[in-house]
Amino acid sequence: MDISVYFSPGGIRIAAGSFSKGTIVLKRLITVPTERDAIIGGVITNDRALKNALADAWRQYKLPRKNIRLTVDGGAVLLKPMTVPVTSEKNLLSIIRGEFSDVENADDLLIDYTVDEPSLKEGGASVFAYAAGRKFIGSYVDLFSEIKGSIKSINTAQNCCISYMKFTGAAEGGTFVLACADGNILLLLLFVNGKYSFSNRVRLFSESGTREYAEEICAAVSSMIQFHKAQRYGTELRDIFFCGLGEDHAEVFHAAESVFENQKISDLPIPVGCIVRRGNGISDVDAGSMADYIYCLGNLISL
């Protein structure tokens, strides 16, 4: 069993489960409250509070300390879609590092990638290249010292979303916006003909639970739609999927339905057959808000 962990501004989200024969098997979904502003924009500002919350979670739910899959997010996490030649792992990492050479403190960046298309018709392959500062990643790794946890892998929020949409076929071949709310951060991803195209992270300044908060989210989504139009992809953007809204769900949907008359507004779909819920650790409430754990669910997938 793997333990997928994401540090949200609203608490530590945990999904315990496994990926087997093309299916996510879920054992438990957990959200552990944390002190306000213990993490801001992905940057840890109160490590002691997070360490205590993490230790409490492992103690209360008796979670295993191995096979921890960590998801990180924030402005410090960089993403570049790339077309690369088919070459050795060493050469590929060197090519990717060169793409981030203009970033401040580039020599201190940790580099990784995931394969999007292993073989393109025009030759080469397409990958999603990622980079983040060693100190930024290290601050997360240090949190698990409190529980003597062993981290199996580190993923990014964008890649978890891409993996989830690709694996589930939640909007097969469609052109759409995926809007993931996470406290005062909104992560927007644009998919064109079912493939990831662009992402943007927006800071929200209005208080959660207000009409202004919902309007800010709609304004950010509208900007992404305008970006899609400006790129002249030749495809019609039909859907807007939301997740992570929590108690703001009704307010945001009410605002969105009045703003986006030409798009279908819906929650992120959980396709039947892709996710099997097992175990007493998943309540009806958890099952109903499963899409709010998209970063955790996407990080359980091994494509």
mmCIF file of C-alpha atoms in Angstrom:
data_model
loop_
_atom_site.group_PDB
_atom_site.id
_atom_site.type_symbol
_atom_site.label_atom_id
_atom_site.label_comp_id
_atom_site.label_asym_id
_atom_site.label_seq_id
_atom_site.Cartn_x
_atom_site.Cartn_y
_atom_site.Cartn_z
ATOM 1 C CA MET A 1 0.000 0.000 0.000
ATOM 2 C CA ASP A 2 1.185 3.505 -0.862
ATOM 3 C CA ILE A 3 0.555 6.663 1.164
ATOM 4 C CA SER A 4 -0.009 9.695 -1.071
ATOM 5 C CA VAL A 5 0.475 13.014 0.760
ATOM 6 C CA TYR A 6 -0.159 16.633 -0.216
ATOM 7 C CA PHE A 7 0.294 19.650 2.072
ATOM 8 C CA SER A 8 -2.657 21.919 1.366
ATOM 9 C CA PRO A 9 -3.182 25.338 2.998
ATOM 10 C CA GLY A 10 -6.325 23.805 4.507
ATOM 11 C CA GLY A 11 -4.626 20.745 5.941
ATOM 12 C CA ILE A 12 -2.613 17.667 5.070
ATOM 13 C CA ARG A 13 -4.455 15.525 2.533
ATOM 14 C CA ILE A 14 -3.661 11.810 2.537
ATOM 15 C CA ALA A 15 -4.852 8.994 0.284
ATOM 16 C CA ALA A 16 -3.904 5.461 1.277
ATOM 17 C CA GLY A 17 -4.210 2.947 -1.521
ATOM 18 C CA SER A 18 -2.547 1.238 -4.428
ATOM 19 C CA PHE A 19 -2.541 1.085 -8.209
ATOM 20 C CA SER A 20 -3.164 -2.365 -9.575
ATOM 21 C CA LYS A 21 -4.206 -3.649 -13.012
ATOM 22 C CA GLY A 22 -5.217 -0.222 -14.226
ATOM 23 C CA THR A 23 -7.294 0.619 -11.159
ATOM 24 C CA ILE A 24 -6.797 2.833 -8.114
ATOM 25 C CA VAL A 25 -7.778 0.837 -5.042
ATOM 26 C CA LEU A 26 -8.503 3.245 -2.191
ATOM 27 C CA LYS A 27 -8.280 2.209 1.439
ATOM 28 C CA ARG A 28 -8.622 5.551 3.180
ATOM 29 C CA LEU A 29 -8.950 9.306 2.590
ATOM 30 C CA ILE A 30 -7.778 11.645 5.348
ATOM 31 C CA THR A 31 -7.521 15.393 5.843
ATOM 32 C CA VAL A 32 -5.571 16.515 8.911
ATOM 33 C CA PRO A 33 -6.115 20.167 9.985
ATOM 34 C CA THR A 34 -3.036 22.369 10.323
ATOM 35 C CA GLU A 35 -2.393 25.812 11.732
ATOM 36 C CA ARG A 36 -3.395 28.717 9.502
ATOM 37 C CA ASP A 37 -0.632 29.905 7.151
ATOM 38 C CA ALA A 38 1.659 27.020 8.067
ATOM 39 C CA ILE A 39 2.257 26.787 4.327
ATOM 40 C CA ILE A 40 1.834 29.692 1.888
ATOM 41 C CA GLY A 41 2.069 29.256 -1.856
ATOM 42 C CA GLY A 42 3.810 25.925 -1.387
ATOM 43 C CA VAL A 43 6.459 27.432 0.889
ATOM 44 C CA ILE A 44 6.626 25.995 4.412
ATOM 45 C CA THR A 45 6.440 28.805 6.967
ATOM 46 C CA ASN A 46 5.808 26.781 10.131
ATOM 47 C CA ASP A 47 7.585 23.453 9.920
ATOM 48 C CA ARG A 48 7.006 22.600 13.582
ATOM 49 C CA ALA A 49 3.218 22.863 13.168
ATOM 50 C CA LEU A 50 3.302 20.645 10.078
ATOM 51 C CA LYS A 51 5.584 18.098 11.708
ATOM 52 C CA ASN A 52 3.234 17.848 14.699
ATOM 53 C CA ALA A 53 0.200 17.441 12.438
ATOM 54 C CA LEU A 54 1.987 14.785 10.406
ATOM 55 C CA ALA A 55 3.011 12.873 13.533
ATOM 56 C CA ASP A 56 -0.559 13.058 14.877
ATOM 57 C CA ALA A 57 -1.934 11.677 11.606
ATOM 58 C CA TRP A 58 0.443 8.726 11.569
ATOM 59 C CA ARG A 59 -0.235 8.024 15.227
ATOM 60 C CA GLN A 60 -4.034 8.286 14.963
ATOM 61 C CA TYR A 61 -4.484 6.345 11.728
ATOM 62 C CA LYS A 62 -1.565 3.945 12.193
ATOM 63 C CA LEU A 63 -0.235 4.597 8.694
ATOM 64 C CA PRO A 64 2.830 2.755 7.362
ATOM 65 C CA ARG A 65 6.066 4.733 7.238
ATOM 66 C CA LYS A 66 7.228 3.322 3.909
ATOM 67 C CA ASN A 67 6.076 3.933 0.329
ATOM 68 C CA ILE A 68 5.172 7.581 0.884
ATOM 69 C CA ARG A 69 4.366 9.437 -2.340
ATOM 70 C CA LEU A 70 4.698 13.196 -1.882
ATOM 71 C CA THR A 71 3.067 15.869 -4.064
ATOM 72 C CA VAL A 72 4.426 19.428 -4.063
ATOM 73 C CA ASP A 73 3.118 22.616 -5.618
ATOM 74 C CA GLY A 74 3.831 26.330 -5.728
ATOM 75 C CA GLY A 75 5.609 28.957 -7.765
ATOM 76 C CA ALA A 76 8.925 27.259 -7.007
ATOM 77 C CA VAL A 77 7.856 24.239 -9.085
ATOM 78 C CA LEU A 78 8.627 24.823 -12.776
ATOM 79 C CA LEU A 79 7.101 22.927 -15.721
ATOM 80 C CA LYS A 80 8.126 22.915 -19.382
ATOM 81 C CA PRO A 81 6.585 20.650 -22.042
ATOM 82 C CA MET A 82 9.429 19.626 -24.360
ATOM 83 C CA THR A 83 10.102 17.664 -27.520
ATOM 84 C CA VAL A 84 13.346 15.746 -27.036
ATOM 85 C CA PRO A 85 15.404 13.252 -29.052
ATOM 86 C CA VAL A 86 15.340 9.601 -28.104
ATOM 87 C CA THR A 87 18.574 9.316 -26.160
ATOM 88 C CA SER A 88 20.092 8.013 -22.957
ATOM 89 C CA GLU A 89 18.792 9.013 -19.534
ATOM 90 C CA LYS A 90 21.987 10.964 -18.830
ATOM 91 C CA ASN A 91 21.785 12.947 -22.075
ATOM 92 C CA LEU A 92 18.083 13.632 -21.621
ATOM 93 C CA LEU A 93 18.589 15.058 -18.132
ATOM 94 C CA SER A 94 21.389 17.219 -19.491
ATOM 95 C CA ILE A 95 19.105 18.547 -22.239
ATOM 96 C CA ILE A 96 16.364 19.289 -19.714
ATOM 97 C CA ARG A 97 18.772 21.040 -17.351
ATOM 98 C CA GLY A 98 19.807 23.262 -20.247
ATOM 99 C CA GLU A 99 16.177 24.346 -20.683
ATOM 100 C CA PHE A 100 16.200 25.729 -17.146
ATOM 101 C CA SER A 101 19.644 27.338 -17.386
ATOM 102 C CA ASP A 102 18.177 30.862 -17.317
ATOM 103 C CA VAL A 103 16.494 30.256 -13.942
ATOM 104 C CA GLU A 104 18.067 31.909 -10.897
ATOM 105 C CA ASN A 105 20.383 29.475 -9.043
ATOM 106 C CA ALA A 106 19.976 26.994 -11.905
ATOM 107 C CA ASP A 107 22.845 24.833 -10.623
ATOM 108 C CA ASP A 108 20.864 24.149 -7.451
ATOM 109 C CA LEU A 109 17.767 22.878 -9.263
ATOM 110 C CA LEU A 110 16.576 19.300 -8.975
ATOM 111 C CA ILE A 111 15.474 18.066 -12.426
ATOM 112 C CA ASP A 112 12.990 15.375 -13.395
ATOM 113 C CA TYR A 113 10.559 14.524 -16.176
ATOM 114 C CA THR A 114 7.638 12.333 -17.179
ATOM 115 C CA VAL A 115 7.064 10.942 -20.658
ATOM 116 C CA ASP A 116 3.969 12.197 -22.453
ATOM 117 C CA GLU A 117 4.386 10.567 -25.880
ATOM 118 C CA PRO A 118 7.313 8.126 -26.176
ATOM 119 C CA SER A 119 7.347 8.168 -29.980
ATOM 120 C CA LEU A 120 6.241 11.114 -32.125
ATOM 121 C CA LYS A 121 5.479 10.809 -35.846
ATOM 122 C CA GLU A 122 7.959 13.573 -36.610
ATOM 123 C CA GLY A 123 10.598 11.842 -34.478
ATOM 124 C CA GLY A 124 11.690 12.128 -30.878
ATOM 125 C CA ALA A 125 9.417 12.101 -27.865
ATOM 126 C CA SER A 126 7.409 14.592 -25.839
ATOM 127 C CA VAL A 127 8.039 14.976 -22.131
ATOM 128 C CA PHE A 128 6.991 17.193 -19.255
ATOM 129 C CA ALA A 129 10.156 18.554 -17.672
ATOM 130 C CA TYR A 130 10.120 19.715 -14.049
ATOM 131 C CA ALA A 131 12.527 21.651 -11.879
ATOM 132 C CA ALA A 132 12.512 22.831 -8.262
ATOM 133 C CA GLY A 133 15.111 24.169 -5.864
ATOM 134 C CA ARG A 134 16.983 21.671 -3.709
ATOM 135 C CA LYS A 135 16.196 23.683 -0.565
ATOM 136 C CA PHE A 136 12.470 23.816 -1.431
ATOM 137 C CA ILE A 137 12.263 20.041 -1.865
ATOM 138 C CA GLY A 138 14.459 19.467 1.170
ATOM 139 C CA SER A 139 12.070 21.406 3.399
ATOM 140 C CA TYR A 140 9.355 18.874 2.581
ATOM 141 C CA VAL A 141 11.590 15.866 2.982
ATOM 142 C CA ASP A 142 12.607 17.154 6.426
ATOM 143 C CA LEU A 143 8.971 17.124 7.596
ATOM 144 C CA PHE A 144 8.906 13.342 7.479
ATOM 145 C CA SER A 145 11.826 13.039 9.873
ATOM 146 C CA GLU A 146 9.261 13.377 12.689
ATOM 147 C CA ILE A 147 7.599 10.089 11.695
ATOM 148 C CA LYS A 148 10.769 8.450 10.331
ATOM 149 C CA GLY A 149 8.966 8.221 7.007
ATOM 150 C CA SER A 150 10.557 6.891 3.829
ATOM 151 C CA ILE A 151 9.610 8.879 0.716
ATOM 152 C CA LYS A 152 9.169 6.673 -2.341
ATOM 153 C CA SER A 153 8.637 9.451 -4.890
ATOM 154 C CA ILE A 154 8.033 13.193 -5.254
ATOM 155 C CA ASN A 155 5.552 14.464 -7.831
ATOM 156 C CA THR A 156 4.081 17.819 -8.827
ATOM 157 C CA ALA A 157 0.478 18.966 -8.675
ATOM 158 C CA GLN A 158 0.375 19.594 -12.439
ATOM 159 C CA ASN A 159 1.700 16.144 -13.239
ATOM 160 C CA CYS A 160 -0.777 14.517 -10.849
ATOM 161 C CA CYS A 161 -3.633 16.271 -12.660
ATOM 162 C CA ILE A 162 -2.275 15.270 -16.069
ATOM 163 C CA SER A 163 -1.841 11.651 -14.939
ATOM 164 C CA TYR A 164 -5.357 11.562 -13.515
ATOM 165 C CA MET A 165 -7.030 12.945 -16.650
ATOM 166 C CA LYS A 166 -4.946 10.731 -18.930
ATOM 167 C CA PHE A 167 -5.512 7.573 -16.921
ATOM 168 C CA THR A 168 -9.242 7.961 -16.264
ATOM 169 C CA GLY A 169 -10.128 9.380 -19.669
ATOM 170 C CA ALA A 170 -12.363 11.713 -17.664
ATOM 171 C CA ALA A 171 -12.755 13.991 -20.691
ATOM 172 C CA GLU A 172 -11.484 11.785 -23.489
ATOM 173 C CA GLY A 173 -10.288 13.862 -26.424
ATOM 174 C CA GLY A 174 -12.030 16.978 -25.142
ATOM 175 C CA THR A 175 -10.888 20.576 -24.918
ATOM 176 C CA PHE A 176 -11.494 21.892 -21.415
ATOM 177 C CA VAL A 177 -10.252 23.780 -18.378
ATOM 178 C CA LEU A 178 -9.556 21.978 -15.107
ATOM 179 C CA ALA A 179 -9.735 24.385 -12.162
ATOM 180 C CA CYS A 180 -8.279 23.063 -8.883
ATOM 181 C CA ALA A 181 -8.968 25.289 -5.884
ATOM 182 C CA ASP A 182 -6.611 24.978 -2.935
ATOM 183 C CA GLY A 183 -7.362 27.643 -0.354
ATOM 184 C CA ASN A 184 -6.144 30.932 -1.784
ATOM 185 C CA ILE A 185 -4.411 29.253 -4.737
ATOM 186 C CA LEU A 186 -6.162 28.228 -7.960
ATOM 187 C CA LEU A 187 -4.318 25.890 -10.327
ATOM 188 C CA LEU A 188 -5.705 26.036 -13.864
ATOM 189 C CA LEU A 189 -4.858 23.501 -16.556
ATOM 190 C CA LEU A 190 -5.886 23.749 -20.205
ATOM 191 C CA PHE A 191 -6.315 20.534 -22.173
ATOM 192 C CA VAL A 192 -6.730 20.602 -25.957
ATOM 193 C CA ASN A 193 -8.063 17.499 -27.711
ATOM 194 C CA GLY A 194 -7.472 15.566 -24.504
ATOM 195 C CA LYS A 195 -3.818 16.579 -24.151
ATOM 196 C CA TYR A 196 -2.281 18.970 -21.656
ATOM 197 C CA SER A 197 -1.436 22.315 -23.247
ATOM 198 C CA PHE A 198 -0.858 24.985 -20.602
ATOM 199 C CA SER A 199 -1.208 25.705 -16.889
ATOM 200 C CA ASN A 200 -1.361 28.775 -14.711
ATOM 201 C CA ARG A 201 -1.348 29.298 -10.960
ATOM 202 C CA VAL A 202 -3.413 32.210 -9.630
ATOM 203 C CA ARG A 203 -3.439 33.660 -6.136
ATOM 204 C CA LEU A 204 -6.905 34.490 -4.805
ATOM 205 C CA PHE A 205 -7.195 37.527 -2.556
ATOM 206 C CA SER A 206 -10.855 37.353 -1.479
ATOM 207 C CA GLU A 207 -11.982 35.506 1.633
ATOM 208 C CA SER A 208 -13.196 31.965 1.074
ATOM 209 C CA GLY A 209 -16.968 31.640 1.401
ATOM 210 C CA THR A 210 -17.726 35.018 -0.153
ATOM 211 C CA ARG A 211 -19.252 36.010 -3.481
ATOM 212 C CA GLU A 212 -16.020 37.850 -4.290
ATOM 213 C CA TYR A 213 -14.046 34.618 -3.892
ATOM 214 C CA ALA A 214 -16.319 32.882 -6.403
ATOM 215 C CA GLU A 215 -16.054 35.808 -8.799
ATOM 216 C CA GLU A 216 -12.250 35.742 -8.596
ATOM 217 C CA ILE A 217 -12.232 32.068 -9.535
ATOM 218 C CA CYS A 218 -14.552 32.736 -12.482
ATOM 219 C CA ALA A 219 -12.370 35.634 -13.641
ATOM 220 C CA ALA A 220 -9.280 33.400 -13.616
ATOM 221 C CA VAL A 221 -11.094 30.676 -15.577
ATOM 222 C CA SER A 222 -12.330 33.297 -18.045
ATOM 223 C CA SER A 223 -8.736 34.434 -18.632
ATOM 224 C CA MET A 224 -7.746 30.849 -19.441
ATOM 225 C CA ILE A 225 -10.626 30.574 -21.902
ATOM 226 C CA GLN A 226 -9.493 33.802 -23.580
ATOM 227 C CA PHE A 227 -5.965 32.384 -23.769
ATOM 228 C CA HIS A 228 -7.347 29.313 -25.543
ATOM 229 C CA LYS A 229 -9.168 31.507 -28.066
ATOM 230 C CA ALA A 230 -6.067 33.605 -28.703
ATOM 231 C CA GLN A 231 -3.989 30.503 -29.498
ATOM 232 C CA ARG A 232 -6.378 29.576 -32.348
ATOM 233 C CA TYR A 233 -6.185 25.852 -31.693
ATOM 234 C CA GLY A 234 -9.177 25.273 -33.946
ATOM 235 C CA THR A 235 -11.068 23.487 -31.185
ATOM 236 C CA GLU A 236 -14.100 24.531 -29.176
ATOM 237 C CA LEU A 237 -13.704 24.643 -25.408
ATOM 238 C CA ARG A 238 -16.811 22.910 -24.108
ATOM 239 C CA ASP A 239 -16.186 21.961 -20.482
ATOM 240 C CA ILE A 240 -14.997 23.488 -17.224
ATOM 241 C CA PHE A 241 -14.254 21.009 -14.440
ATOM 242 C CA PHE A 242 -13.868 22.116 -10.827
ATOM 243 C CA CYS A 243 -12.377 20.379 -7.814
ATOM 244 C CA GLY A 244 -11.210 21.396 -4.345
ATOM 245 C CA LEU A 245 -14.058 23.864 -3.770
ATOM 246 C CA GLY A 246 -15.317 22.351 -0.516
ATOM 247 C CA GLU A 247 -17.863 24.636 1.155
ATOM 248 C CA ASP A 248 -17.487 27.154 -1.704
ATOM 249 C CA HIS A 249 -18.934 24.675 -4.202
ATOM 250 C CA ALA A 250 -22.461 26.098 -4.433
ATOM 251 C CA GLU A 251 -21.310 29.730 -4.565
ATOM 252 C CA VAL A 252 -18.746 29.079 -7.293
ATOM 253 C CA PHE A 253 -21.123 26.982 -9.398
ATOM 254 C CA HIS A 254 -23.835 29.658 -9.130
ATOM 255 C CA ALA A 255 -21.381 32.304 -10.334
ATOM 256 C CA ALA A 256 -19.902 30.091 -13.055
ATOM 257 C CA GLU A 257 -23.253 29.114 -14.528
ATOM 258 C CA SER A 258 -24.139 32.771 -14.995
ATOM 259 C CA VAL A 259 -20.744 33.693 -16.496
ATOM 260 C CA PHE A 260 -20.030 30.737 -18.768
ATOM 261 C CA GLU A 261 -23.130 30.271 -20.885
ATOM 262 C CA ASN A 262 -21.368 28.355 -23.673
ATOM 263 C CA GLN A 263 -19.566 25.844 -21.466
ATOM 264 C CA LYS A 264 -20.764 22.951 -19.384
ATOM 265 C CA ILE A 265 -19.917 23.434 -15.680
ATOM 266 C CA SER A 266 -19.347 20.297 -13.625
ATOM 267 C CA ASP A 267 -17.334 18.618 -10.901
ATOM 268 C CA LEU A 268 -14.300 16.631 -11.950
ATOM 269 C CA PRO A 269 -15.719 13.244 -12.978
ATOM 270 C CA ILE A 270 -14.709 10.060 -11.200
ATOM 271 C CA PRO A 271 -15.130 7.425 -13.952
ATOM 272 C CA VAL A 272 -16.764 4.192 -12.854
ATOM 273 C CA GLY A 273 -14.298 1.316 -12.867
ATOM 274 C CA CYS A 274 -11.139 3.431 -12.571
ATOM 275 C CA ILE A 275 -11.316 3.822 -8.801
ATOM 276 C CA VAL A 276 -12.423 1.105 -6.409
ATOM 277 C CA ARG A 277 -13.282 2.244 -2.881
ATOM 278 C CA ARG A 278 -12.487 -0.313 -0.204
ATOM 279 C CA GLY A 279 -12.157 -0.216 3.529
ATOM 280 C CA ASN A 280 -14.010 1.358 6.439
ATOM 281 C CA GLY A 281 -11.720 4.385 6.304
ATOM 282 C CA ILE A 282 -13.697 6.016 3.475
ATOM 283 C CA SER A 283 -16.911 7.670 4.601
ATOM 284 C CA ASP A 284 -19.809 8.709 2.355
ATOM 285 C CA VAL A 285 -18.630 12.309 2.715
ATOM 286 C CA ASP A 286 -15.115 11.352 1.569
ATOM 287 C CA ALA A 287 -16.487 9.441 -1.410
ATOM 288 C CA GLY A 288 -18.603 12.427 -2.403
ATOM 289 C CA SER A 289 -15.631 14.798 -2.296
ATOM 290 C CA MET A 290 -13.109 12.409 -3.816
ATOM 291 C CA ALA A 291 -12.220 14.866 -6.589
ATOM 292 C CA ASP A 292 -10.878 17.211 -3.900
ATOM 293 C CA TYR A 293 -8.047 14.695 -3.479
ATOM 294 C CA ILE A 294 -6.987 14.854 -7.131
ATOM 295 C CA TYR A 295 -3.319 15.552 -6.314
ATOM 296 C CA CYS A 296 -3.214 12.528 -4.031
ATOM 297 C CA LEU A 297 -5.149 10.294 -6.436
ATOM 298 C CA GLY A 298 -3.026 11.320 -9.409
ATOM 299 C CA ASN A 299 0.115 10.501 -7.445
ATOM 300 C CA LEU A 300 -1.041 6.924 -6.870
ATOM 301 C CA ILE A 301 -1.147 6.288 -10.619
ATOM 302 C CA SER A 302 1.778 4.586 -12.308
ATOM 303 C CA LEU A 303 1.477 4.898 -16.095
#
